[in-house]
Short mmCIF file of C-alpha atoms and ligand atoms in Angstrom, two decimals:
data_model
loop_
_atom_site.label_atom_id
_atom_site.label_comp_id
_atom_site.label_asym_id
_atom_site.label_seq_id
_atom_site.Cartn_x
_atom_site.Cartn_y
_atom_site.Cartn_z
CA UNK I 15 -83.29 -0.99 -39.30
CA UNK I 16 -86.87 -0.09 -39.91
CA UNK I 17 -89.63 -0.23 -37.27
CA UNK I 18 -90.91 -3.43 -36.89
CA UNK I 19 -94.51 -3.24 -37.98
CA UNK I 20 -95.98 -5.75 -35.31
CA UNK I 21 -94.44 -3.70 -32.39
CA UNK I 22 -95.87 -0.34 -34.13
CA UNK I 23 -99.28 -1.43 -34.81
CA UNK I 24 -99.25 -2.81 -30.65
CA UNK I 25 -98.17 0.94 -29.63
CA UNK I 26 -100.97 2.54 -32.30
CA UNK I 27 -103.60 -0.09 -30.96
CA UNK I 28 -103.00 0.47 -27.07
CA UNK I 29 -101.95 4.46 -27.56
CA UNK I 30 -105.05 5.21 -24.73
CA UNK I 31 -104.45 2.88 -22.38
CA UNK I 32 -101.02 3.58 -22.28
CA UNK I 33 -101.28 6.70 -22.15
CA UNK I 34 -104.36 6.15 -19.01
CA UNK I 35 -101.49 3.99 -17.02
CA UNK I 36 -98.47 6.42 -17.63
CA UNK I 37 -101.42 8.88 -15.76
CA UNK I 38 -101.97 6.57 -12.99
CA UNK I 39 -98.36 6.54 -12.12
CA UNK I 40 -97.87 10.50 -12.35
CA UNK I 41 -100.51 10.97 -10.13
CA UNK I 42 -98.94 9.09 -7.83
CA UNK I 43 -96.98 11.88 -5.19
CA UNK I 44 -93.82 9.44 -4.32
CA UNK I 45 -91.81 12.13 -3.19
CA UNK I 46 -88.77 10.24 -1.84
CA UNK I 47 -87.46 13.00 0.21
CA UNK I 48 -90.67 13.55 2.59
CA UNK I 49 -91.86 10.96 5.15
CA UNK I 50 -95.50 11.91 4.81
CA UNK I 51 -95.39 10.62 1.36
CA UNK I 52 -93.81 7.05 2.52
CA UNK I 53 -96.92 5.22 1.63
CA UNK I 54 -97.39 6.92 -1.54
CA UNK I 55 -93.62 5.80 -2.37
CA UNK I 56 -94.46 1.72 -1.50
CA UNK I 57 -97.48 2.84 -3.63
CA UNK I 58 -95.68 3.30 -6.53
CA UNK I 59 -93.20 0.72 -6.14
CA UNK I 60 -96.11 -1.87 -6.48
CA UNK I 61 -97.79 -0.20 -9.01
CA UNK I 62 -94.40 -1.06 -11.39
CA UNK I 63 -94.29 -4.06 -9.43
CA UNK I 64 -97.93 -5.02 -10.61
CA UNK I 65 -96.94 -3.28 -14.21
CA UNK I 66 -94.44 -5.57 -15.12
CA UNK I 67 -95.98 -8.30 -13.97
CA UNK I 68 -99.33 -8.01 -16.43
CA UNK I 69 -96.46 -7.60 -19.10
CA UNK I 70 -94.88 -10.95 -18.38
CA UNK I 71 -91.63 -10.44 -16.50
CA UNK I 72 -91.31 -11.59 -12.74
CA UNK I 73 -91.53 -8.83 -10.35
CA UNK I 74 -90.53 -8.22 -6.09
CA UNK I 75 -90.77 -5.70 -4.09
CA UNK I 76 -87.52 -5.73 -2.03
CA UNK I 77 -87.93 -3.56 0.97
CA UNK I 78 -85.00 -1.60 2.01
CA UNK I 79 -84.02 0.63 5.40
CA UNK I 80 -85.70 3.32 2.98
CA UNK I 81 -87.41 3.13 -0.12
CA UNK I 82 -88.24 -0.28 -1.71
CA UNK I 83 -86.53 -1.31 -4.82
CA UNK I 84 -88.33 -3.59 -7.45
CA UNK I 85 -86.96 -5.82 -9.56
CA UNK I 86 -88.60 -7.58 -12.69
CA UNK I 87 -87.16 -10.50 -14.22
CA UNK I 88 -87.47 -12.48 -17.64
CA UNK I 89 -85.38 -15.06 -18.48
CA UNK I 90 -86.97 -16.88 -21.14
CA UNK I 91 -84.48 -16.27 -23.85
CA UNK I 92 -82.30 -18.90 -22.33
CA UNK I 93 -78.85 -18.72 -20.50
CA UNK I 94 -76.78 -18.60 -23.94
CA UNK I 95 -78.81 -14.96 -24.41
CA UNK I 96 -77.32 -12.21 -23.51
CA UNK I 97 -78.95 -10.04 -20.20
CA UNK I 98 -80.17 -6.39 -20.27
CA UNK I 99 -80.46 -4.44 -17.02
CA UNK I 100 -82.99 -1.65 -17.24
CA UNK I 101 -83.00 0.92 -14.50
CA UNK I 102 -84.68 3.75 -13.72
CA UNK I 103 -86.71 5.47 -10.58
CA UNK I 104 -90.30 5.61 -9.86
CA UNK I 105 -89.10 8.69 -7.33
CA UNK I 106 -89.52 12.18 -7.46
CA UNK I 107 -88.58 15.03 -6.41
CA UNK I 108 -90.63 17.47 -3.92
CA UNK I 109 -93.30 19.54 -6.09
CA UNK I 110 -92.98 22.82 -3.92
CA UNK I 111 -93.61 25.67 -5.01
CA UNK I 112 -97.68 24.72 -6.16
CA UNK I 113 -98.68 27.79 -6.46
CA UNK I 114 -95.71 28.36 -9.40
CA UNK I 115 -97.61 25.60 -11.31
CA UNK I 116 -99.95 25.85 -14.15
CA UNK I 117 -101.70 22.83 -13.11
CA UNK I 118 -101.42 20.61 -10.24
CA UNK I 119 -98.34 18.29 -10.44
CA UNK I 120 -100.19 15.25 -9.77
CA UNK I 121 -102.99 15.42 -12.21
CA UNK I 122 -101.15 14.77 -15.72
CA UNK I 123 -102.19 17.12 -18.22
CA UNK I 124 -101.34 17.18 -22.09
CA UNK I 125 -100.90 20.71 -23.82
CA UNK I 126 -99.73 21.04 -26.73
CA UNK I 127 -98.35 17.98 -26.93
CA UNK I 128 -96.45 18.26 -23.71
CA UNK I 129 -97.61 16.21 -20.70
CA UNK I 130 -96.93 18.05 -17.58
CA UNK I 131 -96.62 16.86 -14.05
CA UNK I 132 -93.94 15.59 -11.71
CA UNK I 133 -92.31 12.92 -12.57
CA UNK I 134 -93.06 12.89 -16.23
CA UNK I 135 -89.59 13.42 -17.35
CA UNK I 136 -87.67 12.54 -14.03
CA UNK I 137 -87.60 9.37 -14.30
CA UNK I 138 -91.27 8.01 -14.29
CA UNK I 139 -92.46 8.67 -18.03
CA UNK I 140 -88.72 7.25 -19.21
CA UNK I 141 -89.01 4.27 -16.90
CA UNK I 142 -92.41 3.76 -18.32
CA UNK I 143 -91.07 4.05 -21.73
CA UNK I 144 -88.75 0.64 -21.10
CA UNK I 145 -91.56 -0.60 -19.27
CA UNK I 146 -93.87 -0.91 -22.57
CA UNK I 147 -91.22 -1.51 -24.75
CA UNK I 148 -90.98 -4.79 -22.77
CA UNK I 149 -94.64 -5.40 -22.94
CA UNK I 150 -95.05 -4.84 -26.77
CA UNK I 151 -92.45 -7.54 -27.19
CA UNK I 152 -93.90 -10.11 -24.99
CA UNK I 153 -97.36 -9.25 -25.48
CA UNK I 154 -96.93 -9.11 -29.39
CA UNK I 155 -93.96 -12.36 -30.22
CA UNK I 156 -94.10 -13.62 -26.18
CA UNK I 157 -90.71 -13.76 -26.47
CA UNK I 158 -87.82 -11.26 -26.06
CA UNK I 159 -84.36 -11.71 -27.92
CA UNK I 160 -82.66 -10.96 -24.53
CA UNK I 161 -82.79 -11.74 -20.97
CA UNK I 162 -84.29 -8.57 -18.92
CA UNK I 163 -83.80 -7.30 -15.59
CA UNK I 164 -85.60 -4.09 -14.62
CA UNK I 165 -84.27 -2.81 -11.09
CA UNK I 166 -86.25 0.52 -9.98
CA UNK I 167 -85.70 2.60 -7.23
CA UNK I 168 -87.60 4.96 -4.92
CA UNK I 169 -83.76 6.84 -3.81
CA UNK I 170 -83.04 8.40 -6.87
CA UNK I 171 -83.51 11.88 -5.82
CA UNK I 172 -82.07 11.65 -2.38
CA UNK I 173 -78.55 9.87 -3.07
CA UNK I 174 -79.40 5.87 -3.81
CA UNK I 175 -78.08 5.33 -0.18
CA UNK I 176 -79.35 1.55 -1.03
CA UNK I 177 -78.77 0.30 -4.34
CA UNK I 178 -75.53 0.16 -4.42
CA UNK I 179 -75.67 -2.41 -1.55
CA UNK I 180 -78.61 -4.16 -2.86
CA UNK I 181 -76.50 -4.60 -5.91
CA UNK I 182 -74.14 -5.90 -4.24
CA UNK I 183 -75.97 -8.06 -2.15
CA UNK I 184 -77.70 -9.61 -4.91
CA UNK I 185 -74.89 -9.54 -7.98
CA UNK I 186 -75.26 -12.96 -8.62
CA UNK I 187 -79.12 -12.36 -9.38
CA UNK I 188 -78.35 -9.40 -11.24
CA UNK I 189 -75.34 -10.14 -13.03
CA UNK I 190 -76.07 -8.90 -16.73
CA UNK I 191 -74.40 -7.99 -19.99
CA UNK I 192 -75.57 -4.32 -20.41
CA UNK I 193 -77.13 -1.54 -18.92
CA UNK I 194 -79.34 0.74 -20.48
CA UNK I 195 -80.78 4.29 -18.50
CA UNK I 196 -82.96 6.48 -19.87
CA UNK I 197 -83.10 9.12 -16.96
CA UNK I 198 -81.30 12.14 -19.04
CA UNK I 199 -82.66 14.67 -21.46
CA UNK I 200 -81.57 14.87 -25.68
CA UNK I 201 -78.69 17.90 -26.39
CA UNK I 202 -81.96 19.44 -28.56
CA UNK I 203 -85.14 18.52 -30.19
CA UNK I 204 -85.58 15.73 -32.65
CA UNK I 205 -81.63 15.27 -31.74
CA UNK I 206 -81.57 11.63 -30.06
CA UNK I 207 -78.55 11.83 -27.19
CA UNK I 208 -76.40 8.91 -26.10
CA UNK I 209 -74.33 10.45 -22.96
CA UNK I 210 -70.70 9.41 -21.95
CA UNK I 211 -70.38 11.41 -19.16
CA UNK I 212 -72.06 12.25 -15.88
CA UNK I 213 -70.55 14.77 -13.37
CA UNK I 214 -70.35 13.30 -9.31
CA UNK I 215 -71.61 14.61 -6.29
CA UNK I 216 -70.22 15.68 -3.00
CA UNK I 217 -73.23 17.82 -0.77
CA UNK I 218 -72.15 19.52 2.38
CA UNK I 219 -74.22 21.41 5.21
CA UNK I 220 -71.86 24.33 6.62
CA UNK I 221 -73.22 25.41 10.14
CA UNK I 222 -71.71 28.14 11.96
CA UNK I 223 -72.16 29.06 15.49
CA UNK I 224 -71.35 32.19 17.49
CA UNK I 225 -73.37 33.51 20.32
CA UNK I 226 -75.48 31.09 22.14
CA UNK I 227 -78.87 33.47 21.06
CA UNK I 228 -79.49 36.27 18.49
CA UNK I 229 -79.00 39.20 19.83
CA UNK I 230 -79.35 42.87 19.84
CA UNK I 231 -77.29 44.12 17.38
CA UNK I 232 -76.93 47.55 18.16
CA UNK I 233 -76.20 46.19 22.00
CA UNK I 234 -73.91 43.56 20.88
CA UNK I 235 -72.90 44.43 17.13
CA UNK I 236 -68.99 44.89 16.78
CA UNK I 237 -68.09 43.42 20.19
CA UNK I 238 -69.41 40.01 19.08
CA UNK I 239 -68.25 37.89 15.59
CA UNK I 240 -71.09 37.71 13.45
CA UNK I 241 -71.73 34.17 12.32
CA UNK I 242 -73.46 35.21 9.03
CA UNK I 243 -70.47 37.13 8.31
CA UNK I 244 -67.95 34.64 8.78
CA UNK I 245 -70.54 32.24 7.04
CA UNK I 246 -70.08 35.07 4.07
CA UNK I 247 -66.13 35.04 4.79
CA UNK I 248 -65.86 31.04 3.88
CA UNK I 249 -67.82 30.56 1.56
CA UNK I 250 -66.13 33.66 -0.58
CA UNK I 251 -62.42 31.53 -0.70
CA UNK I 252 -63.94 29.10 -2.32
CA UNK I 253 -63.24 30.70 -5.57
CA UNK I 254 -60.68 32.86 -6.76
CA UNK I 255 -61.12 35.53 -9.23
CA UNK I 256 -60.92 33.31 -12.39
CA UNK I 257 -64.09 31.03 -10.99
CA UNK I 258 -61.54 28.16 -10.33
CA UNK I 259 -62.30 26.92 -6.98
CA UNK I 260 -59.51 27.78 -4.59
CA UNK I 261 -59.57 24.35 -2.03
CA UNK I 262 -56.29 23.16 -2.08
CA UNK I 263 -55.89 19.89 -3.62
CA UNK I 264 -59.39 20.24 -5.62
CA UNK I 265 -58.26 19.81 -8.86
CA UNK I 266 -55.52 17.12 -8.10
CA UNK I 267 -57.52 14.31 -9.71
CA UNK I 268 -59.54 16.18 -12.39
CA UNK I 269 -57.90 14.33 -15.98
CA UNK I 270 -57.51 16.64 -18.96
CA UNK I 271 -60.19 14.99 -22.08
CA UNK I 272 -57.52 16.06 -24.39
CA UNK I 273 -58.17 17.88 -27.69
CA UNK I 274 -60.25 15.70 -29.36
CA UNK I 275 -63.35 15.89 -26.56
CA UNK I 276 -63.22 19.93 -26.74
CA UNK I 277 -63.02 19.86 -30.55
CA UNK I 278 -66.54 16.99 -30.07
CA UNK I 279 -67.57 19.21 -28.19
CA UNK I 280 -67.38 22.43 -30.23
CA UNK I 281 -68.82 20.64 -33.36
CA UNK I 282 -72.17 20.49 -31.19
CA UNK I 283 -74.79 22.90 -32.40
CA UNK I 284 -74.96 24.60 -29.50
CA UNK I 285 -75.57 28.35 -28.99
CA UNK I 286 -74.54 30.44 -25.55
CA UNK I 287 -76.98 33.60 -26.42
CA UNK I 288 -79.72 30.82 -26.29
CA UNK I 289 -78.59 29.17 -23.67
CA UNK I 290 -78.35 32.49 -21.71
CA UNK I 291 -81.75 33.41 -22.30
CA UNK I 292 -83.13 30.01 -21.49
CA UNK I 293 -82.18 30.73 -18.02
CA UNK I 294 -83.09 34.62 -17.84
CA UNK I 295 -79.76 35.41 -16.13
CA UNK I 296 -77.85 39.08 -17.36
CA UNK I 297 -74.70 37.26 -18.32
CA UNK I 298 -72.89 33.43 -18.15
CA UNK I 299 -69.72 33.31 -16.21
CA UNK I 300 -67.56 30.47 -15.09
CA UNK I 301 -63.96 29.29 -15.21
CA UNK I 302 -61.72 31.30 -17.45
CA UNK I 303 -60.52 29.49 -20.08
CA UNK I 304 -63.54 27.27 -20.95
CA UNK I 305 -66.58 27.38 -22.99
CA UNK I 306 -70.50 26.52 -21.52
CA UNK I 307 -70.69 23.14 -22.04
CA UNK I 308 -66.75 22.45 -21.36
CA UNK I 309 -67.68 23.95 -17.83
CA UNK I 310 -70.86 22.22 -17.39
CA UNK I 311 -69.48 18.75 -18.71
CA UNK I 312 -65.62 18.36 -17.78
CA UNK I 313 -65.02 20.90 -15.24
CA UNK I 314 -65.89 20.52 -11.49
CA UNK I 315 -67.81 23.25 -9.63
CA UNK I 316 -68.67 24.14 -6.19
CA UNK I 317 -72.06 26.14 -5.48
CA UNK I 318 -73.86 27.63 -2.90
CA UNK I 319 -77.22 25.75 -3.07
CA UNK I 320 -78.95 27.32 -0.17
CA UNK I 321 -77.99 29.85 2.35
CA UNK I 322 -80.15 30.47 5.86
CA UNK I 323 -79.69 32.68 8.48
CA UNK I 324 -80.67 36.09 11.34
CA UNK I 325 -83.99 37.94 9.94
CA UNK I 326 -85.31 37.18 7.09
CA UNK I 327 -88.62 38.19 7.10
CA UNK I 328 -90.69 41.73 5.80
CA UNK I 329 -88.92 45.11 6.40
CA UNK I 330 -85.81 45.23 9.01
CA UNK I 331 -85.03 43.88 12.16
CA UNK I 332 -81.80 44.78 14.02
CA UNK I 333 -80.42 41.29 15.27
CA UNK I 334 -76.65 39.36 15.20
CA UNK I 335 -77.73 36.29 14.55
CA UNK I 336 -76.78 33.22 16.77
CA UNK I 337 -76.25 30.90 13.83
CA UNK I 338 -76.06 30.53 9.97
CA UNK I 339 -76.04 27.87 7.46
CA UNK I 340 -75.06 26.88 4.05
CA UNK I 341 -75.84 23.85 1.50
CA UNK I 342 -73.19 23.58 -0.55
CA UNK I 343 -72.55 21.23 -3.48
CA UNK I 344 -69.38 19.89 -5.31
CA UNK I 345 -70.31 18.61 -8.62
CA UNK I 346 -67.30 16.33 -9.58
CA UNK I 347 -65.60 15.36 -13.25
CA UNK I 348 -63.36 11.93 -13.17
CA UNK I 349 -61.26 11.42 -11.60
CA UNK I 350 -62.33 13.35 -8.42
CA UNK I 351 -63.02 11.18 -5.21
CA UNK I 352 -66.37 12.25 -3.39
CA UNK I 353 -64.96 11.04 -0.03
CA UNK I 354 -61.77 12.81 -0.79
CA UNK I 355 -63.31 16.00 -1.71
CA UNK I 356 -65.23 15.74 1.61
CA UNK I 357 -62.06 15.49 3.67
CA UNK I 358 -59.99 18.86 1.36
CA UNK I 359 -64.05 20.79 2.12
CA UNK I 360 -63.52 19.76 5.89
CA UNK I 361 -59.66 21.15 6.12
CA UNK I 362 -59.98 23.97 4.35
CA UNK I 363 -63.04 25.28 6.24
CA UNK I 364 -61.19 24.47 9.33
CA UNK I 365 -58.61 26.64 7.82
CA UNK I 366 -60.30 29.65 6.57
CA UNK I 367 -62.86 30.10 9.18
CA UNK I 368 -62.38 33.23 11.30
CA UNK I 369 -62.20 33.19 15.29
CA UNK I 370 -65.32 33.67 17.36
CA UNK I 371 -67.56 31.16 16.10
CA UNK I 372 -67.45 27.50 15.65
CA UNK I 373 -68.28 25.60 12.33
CA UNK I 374 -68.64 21.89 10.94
CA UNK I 375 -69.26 20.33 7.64
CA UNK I 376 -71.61 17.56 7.31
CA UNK I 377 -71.34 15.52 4.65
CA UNK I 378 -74.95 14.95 3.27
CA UNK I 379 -74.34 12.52 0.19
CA UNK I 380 -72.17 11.92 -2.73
CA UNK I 381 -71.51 9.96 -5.83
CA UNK I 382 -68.97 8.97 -8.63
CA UNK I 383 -68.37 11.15 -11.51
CA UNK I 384 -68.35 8.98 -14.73
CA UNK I 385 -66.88 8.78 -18.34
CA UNK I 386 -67.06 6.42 -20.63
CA UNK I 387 -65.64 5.42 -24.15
CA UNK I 388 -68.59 4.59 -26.16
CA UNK I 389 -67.23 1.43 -27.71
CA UNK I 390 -69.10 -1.73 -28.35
CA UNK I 391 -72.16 -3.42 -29.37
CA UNK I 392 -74.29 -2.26 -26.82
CA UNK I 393 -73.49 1.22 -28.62
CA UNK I 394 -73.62 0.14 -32.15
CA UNK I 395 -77.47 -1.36 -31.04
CA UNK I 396 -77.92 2.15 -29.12
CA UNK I 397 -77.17 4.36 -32.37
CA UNK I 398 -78.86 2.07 -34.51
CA UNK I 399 -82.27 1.69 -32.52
CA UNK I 400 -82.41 5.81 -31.77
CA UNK I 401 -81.47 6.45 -35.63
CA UNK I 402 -84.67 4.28 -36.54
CA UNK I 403 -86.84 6.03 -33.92
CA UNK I 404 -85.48 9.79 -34.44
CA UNK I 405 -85.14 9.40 -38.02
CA UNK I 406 -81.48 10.95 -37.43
CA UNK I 407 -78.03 9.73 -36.17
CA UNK I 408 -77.60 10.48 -32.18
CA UNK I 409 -75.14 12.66 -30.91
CA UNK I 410 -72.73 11.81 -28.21
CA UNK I 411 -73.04 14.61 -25.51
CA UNK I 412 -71.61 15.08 -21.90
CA UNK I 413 -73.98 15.80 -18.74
CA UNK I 414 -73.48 18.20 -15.71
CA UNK I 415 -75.91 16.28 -13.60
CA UNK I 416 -75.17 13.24 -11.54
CA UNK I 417 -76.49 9.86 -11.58
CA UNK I 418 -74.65 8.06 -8.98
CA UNK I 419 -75.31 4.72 -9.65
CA UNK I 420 -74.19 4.88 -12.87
CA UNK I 421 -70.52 4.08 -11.50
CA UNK I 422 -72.03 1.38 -9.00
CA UNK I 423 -73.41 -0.83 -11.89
CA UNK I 424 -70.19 -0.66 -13.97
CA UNK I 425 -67.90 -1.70 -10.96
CA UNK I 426 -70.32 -4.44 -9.41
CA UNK I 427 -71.27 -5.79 -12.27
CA UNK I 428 -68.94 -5.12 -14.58
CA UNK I 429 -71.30 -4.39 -17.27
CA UNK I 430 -71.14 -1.52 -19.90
CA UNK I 431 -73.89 1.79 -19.48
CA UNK I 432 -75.68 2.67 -22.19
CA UNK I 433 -77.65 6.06 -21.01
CA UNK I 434 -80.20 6.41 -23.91
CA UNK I 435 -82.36 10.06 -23.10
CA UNK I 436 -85.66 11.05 -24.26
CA UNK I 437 -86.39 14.69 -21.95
CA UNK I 438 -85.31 17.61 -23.51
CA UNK I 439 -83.59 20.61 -22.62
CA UNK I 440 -85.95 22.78 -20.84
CA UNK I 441 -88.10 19.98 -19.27
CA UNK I 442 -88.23 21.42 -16.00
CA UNK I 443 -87.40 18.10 -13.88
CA UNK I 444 -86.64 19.26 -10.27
CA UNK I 445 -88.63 22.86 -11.23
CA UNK I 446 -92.39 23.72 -11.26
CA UNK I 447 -94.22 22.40 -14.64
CA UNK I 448 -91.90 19.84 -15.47
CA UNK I 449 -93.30 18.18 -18.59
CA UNK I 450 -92.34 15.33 -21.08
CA UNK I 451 -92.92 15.46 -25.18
CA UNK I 452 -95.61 13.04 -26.16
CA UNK I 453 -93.65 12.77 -29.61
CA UNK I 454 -90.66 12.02 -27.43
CA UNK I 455 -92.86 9.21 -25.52
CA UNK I 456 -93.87 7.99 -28.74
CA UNK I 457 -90.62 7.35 -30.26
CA UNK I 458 -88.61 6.59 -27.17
CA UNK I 459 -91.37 3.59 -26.82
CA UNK I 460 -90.01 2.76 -30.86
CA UNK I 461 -86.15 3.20 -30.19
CA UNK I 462 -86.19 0.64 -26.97
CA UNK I 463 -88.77 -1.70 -28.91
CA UNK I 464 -86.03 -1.71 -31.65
CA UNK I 465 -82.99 -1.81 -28.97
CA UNK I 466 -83.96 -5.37 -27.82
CA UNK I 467 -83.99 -6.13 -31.62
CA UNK I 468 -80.49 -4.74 -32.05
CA UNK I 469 -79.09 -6.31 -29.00
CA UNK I 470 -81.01 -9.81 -29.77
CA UNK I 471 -78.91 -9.83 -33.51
CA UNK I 472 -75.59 -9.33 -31.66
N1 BES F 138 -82.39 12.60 -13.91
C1 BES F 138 -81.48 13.26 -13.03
C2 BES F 138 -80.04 13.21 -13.50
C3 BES F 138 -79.82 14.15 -14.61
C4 BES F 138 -79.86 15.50 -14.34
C5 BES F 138 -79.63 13.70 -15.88
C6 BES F 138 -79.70 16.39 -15.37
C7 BES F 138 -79.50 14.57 -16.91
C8 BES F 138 -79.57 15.93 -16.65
C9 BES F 138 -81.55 12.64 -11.67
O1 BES F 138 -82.84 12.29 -11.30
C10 BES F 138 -81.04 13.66 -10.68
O2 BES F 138 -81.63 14.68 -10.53
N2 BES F 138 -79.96 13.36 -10.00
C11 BES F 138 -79.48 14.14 -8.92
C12 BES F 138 -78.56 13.24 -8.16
C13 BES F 138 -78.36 13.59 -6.74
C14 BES F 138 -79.64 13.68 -5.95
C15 BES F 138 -77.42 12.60 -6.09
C16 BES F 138 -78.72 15.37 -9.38
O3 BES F 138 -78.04 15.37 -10.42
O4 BES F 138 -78.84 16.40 -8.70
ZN1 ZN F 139 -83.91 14.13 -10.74
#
């Protein structure tokens, strides 16, 4: 299919004040993890709130124990139409460190042709992207060929603790044929991505104990069990020498994808020596036996994602420390068990940690790996809509990050996930100068125009 020339000429005609209300929204600061930003969070979820509504659809504000979650709702294609679920989050994550930005993350600014702040790509510019979509249909026919629901949250980036039971709580409401995400990046440039996989989540906090206060350790040092040591001591059985991680009973759910994934996955054009140098580290290294994105995509980790403790700061200090403390992440491939993994993390720290000093594992929060077999309509309309937009036929690609409610919306409502990304590799989301392509904006806005065509003609 072609671009439909009445949606085109409504994204040409309003190209300013789009892009002046996609700028409004990024300068929002609705950092979900800090409480000092909690009004600037409700701030943003009425701003989408009040968004959808000038486009047509029906929109709440639900409040929640945490963040709020809005919902907008159009049901004017009539109860024989099929439903679409859009979701995506209006949260982001902390902006720390400023001073590693070019310019500040909450003034949007375009340079060559790249609109930086944070947010842009994760998830605010892609939730915007649906957001218009929806408005150039209504605004331009006043009709859609489908039934919408657009659920965003303000949990994203600190583990969804309440959609999953706002989904629940309100399945009837938001019962739905599809789902469609865009909250992922392409595999490359001009390369339009559907993903079937998302790796899961289980996030530990390892505190160890030992003397009740630092101490001297010149006075104390060898008589007394150093708790960053022993910290050190754990956290090195957690691999063995092959990068497989040595927890007994880790890999007891992880399913083999069989030959025809890898060989998918090898016909990628994907290069390590580029990959390498994107991140600026000497060499790659991971499981034996694997390539990049086999390890990234279908292989489970476990990673130290923070360490803390004793003296830290300019030149040296002679101290035991009293205490020391590790994040630690499990990212998870199907079918590994987040609660499951917690419990093997919890016995075999128990097991390996050395006398004189105490230690407990915390579980912080978690979420379902997922995998999907990209059969269906919803697909066919996918491929077809990013094809018209991208000029090229999308690529099916794996992910190593983790969008936990993925999993939640395919077992409560039993609909199908179509996860449709327009970042890019390289976006920075989560880093300083994260950024979104304004060509990617534009034709993202054209692809989900054309998706509700797609799915209308089903
Ligand atoms: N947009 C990301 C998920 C993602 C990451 C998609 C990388 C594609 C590539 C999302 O906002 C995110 O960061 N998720 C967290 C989930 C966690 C907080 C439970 C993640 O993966 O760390
Ligand atoms: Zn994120």
């Amino acid at each position: 299919m072609t671009l439909p020339p009445d949606l085109d000429a409504f994204f040409v005609a309003n190209d300013a004040r789009l892009r002046d209300e996609l700028f409004d929204l990024l300068r929002i600061p609705s950092v979900s993890a800090r409480s000092e930003h909690n009004a600037d969070t409700a701030r943003a979820a009425q701003w989408v709130a009040d968004n959808l509504s000038n486009a047509g659809l029906r929109a709440t504000v639900h409040p929640t124990a945490g963040h709020p979650i809005v919902v907008g709702e159009w049901r004017g294609a009539g109860a024989s139409a099929p439903t679409v679920l859009v979701y995506g989050h209006y949260d982001v994550q902390p902006a720390e460190p400023l001073d590693l930005w070019d310019s500040p993350p909450f003034e949007p600014a375009i340079r060559d042709g790249k609109l930086f702040a944070r947010g842009s790509v994760d998830d605010k510019g892609q939730l915007f992207i649906h957001m218009k979509a929806l408005e150039a249909h209504l605004k331009v026919r006043g009709t859609l060929p489908v039934n919408v629901l657009v659920v965003a949250e303000g949990e994203e980036e600190v583990g969804s603790d309440h959609l999953a039971g706002f989904i629940e709580a309100h399945r009837d409401e938001l019962t739905c044929d599809a789902v469609v995400i865009s909250d992922s990046a392409m595999f490359a440039p001009g390369l339009p991505s559907i993903l079937s996989s998302l790796r899961g989540l289980a996030y530990f906090q390892i505190d160890v104990t030992g003397p009740t206060t630092d101490l001297h350790s010149g006075s104390y040092g060898g008589a007394v069990v150093n708790p960053a040591m022993a910290l050190a001591r754990i956290l090195a059985t957690m691999h063995d020498a092959n990068g497989r991680v040595a927890i007994p009973g880790f890999y007891d759910k992880v399913r083999d994808w069989g030959e025809k994934a890898r060989r998918d996955i090898r016909a990628l054009p994907f290069d390590d020596e580029r990959f390498r140098a994107e991140t600026g580290a000497p060499i790659l290294g991971g499981e034996t036996g694997y390539s990049t994105l086999e390890r990234i995509w279908m292989r489970p980790t476990c990673e130290v994602n923070g360490l803390l403790s004793g003296y830290t700061g300019e030149g040296a200090k002679t101290v035991l420390p009293s205490k020391a403390m590790a994040k630690v992440s499990c990212r998870l491939v199907p079918d590994q068990d987040p609660r499951e993994i917690e419990r093997l993390m919890q016995a075999h720290v128990a097991r390996v940690a050395p006398d004189g000093i105490t230690v407990t594992v915390t579980a912080l929060h978690g979420g379902r790996p997922w995998r999907a077999e990209l059969d269906g309509p919803l697909y066919d309309a996918g491929r077809r809509a990013l094809a018209a937009a991208f000029g090229k036929e999308p690529v099916i690609t794996g992910e190593g990050g983790s969008i936990p409610v993925v999993g939640d919306f395919e077992r409560i409502l039993g609909a199908p996930v179509l996860l449709m990304g327009f970042g890019l590799p390289g976006e920075n989301a989560h880093a300083p100068n994260e950024w979104i392509s304004m060509d990617n904006v534009t034709r993202g806005l054209r692809a989900v125009a054309v998706l509700y065509e797609e799915l209308g003609n089903r």
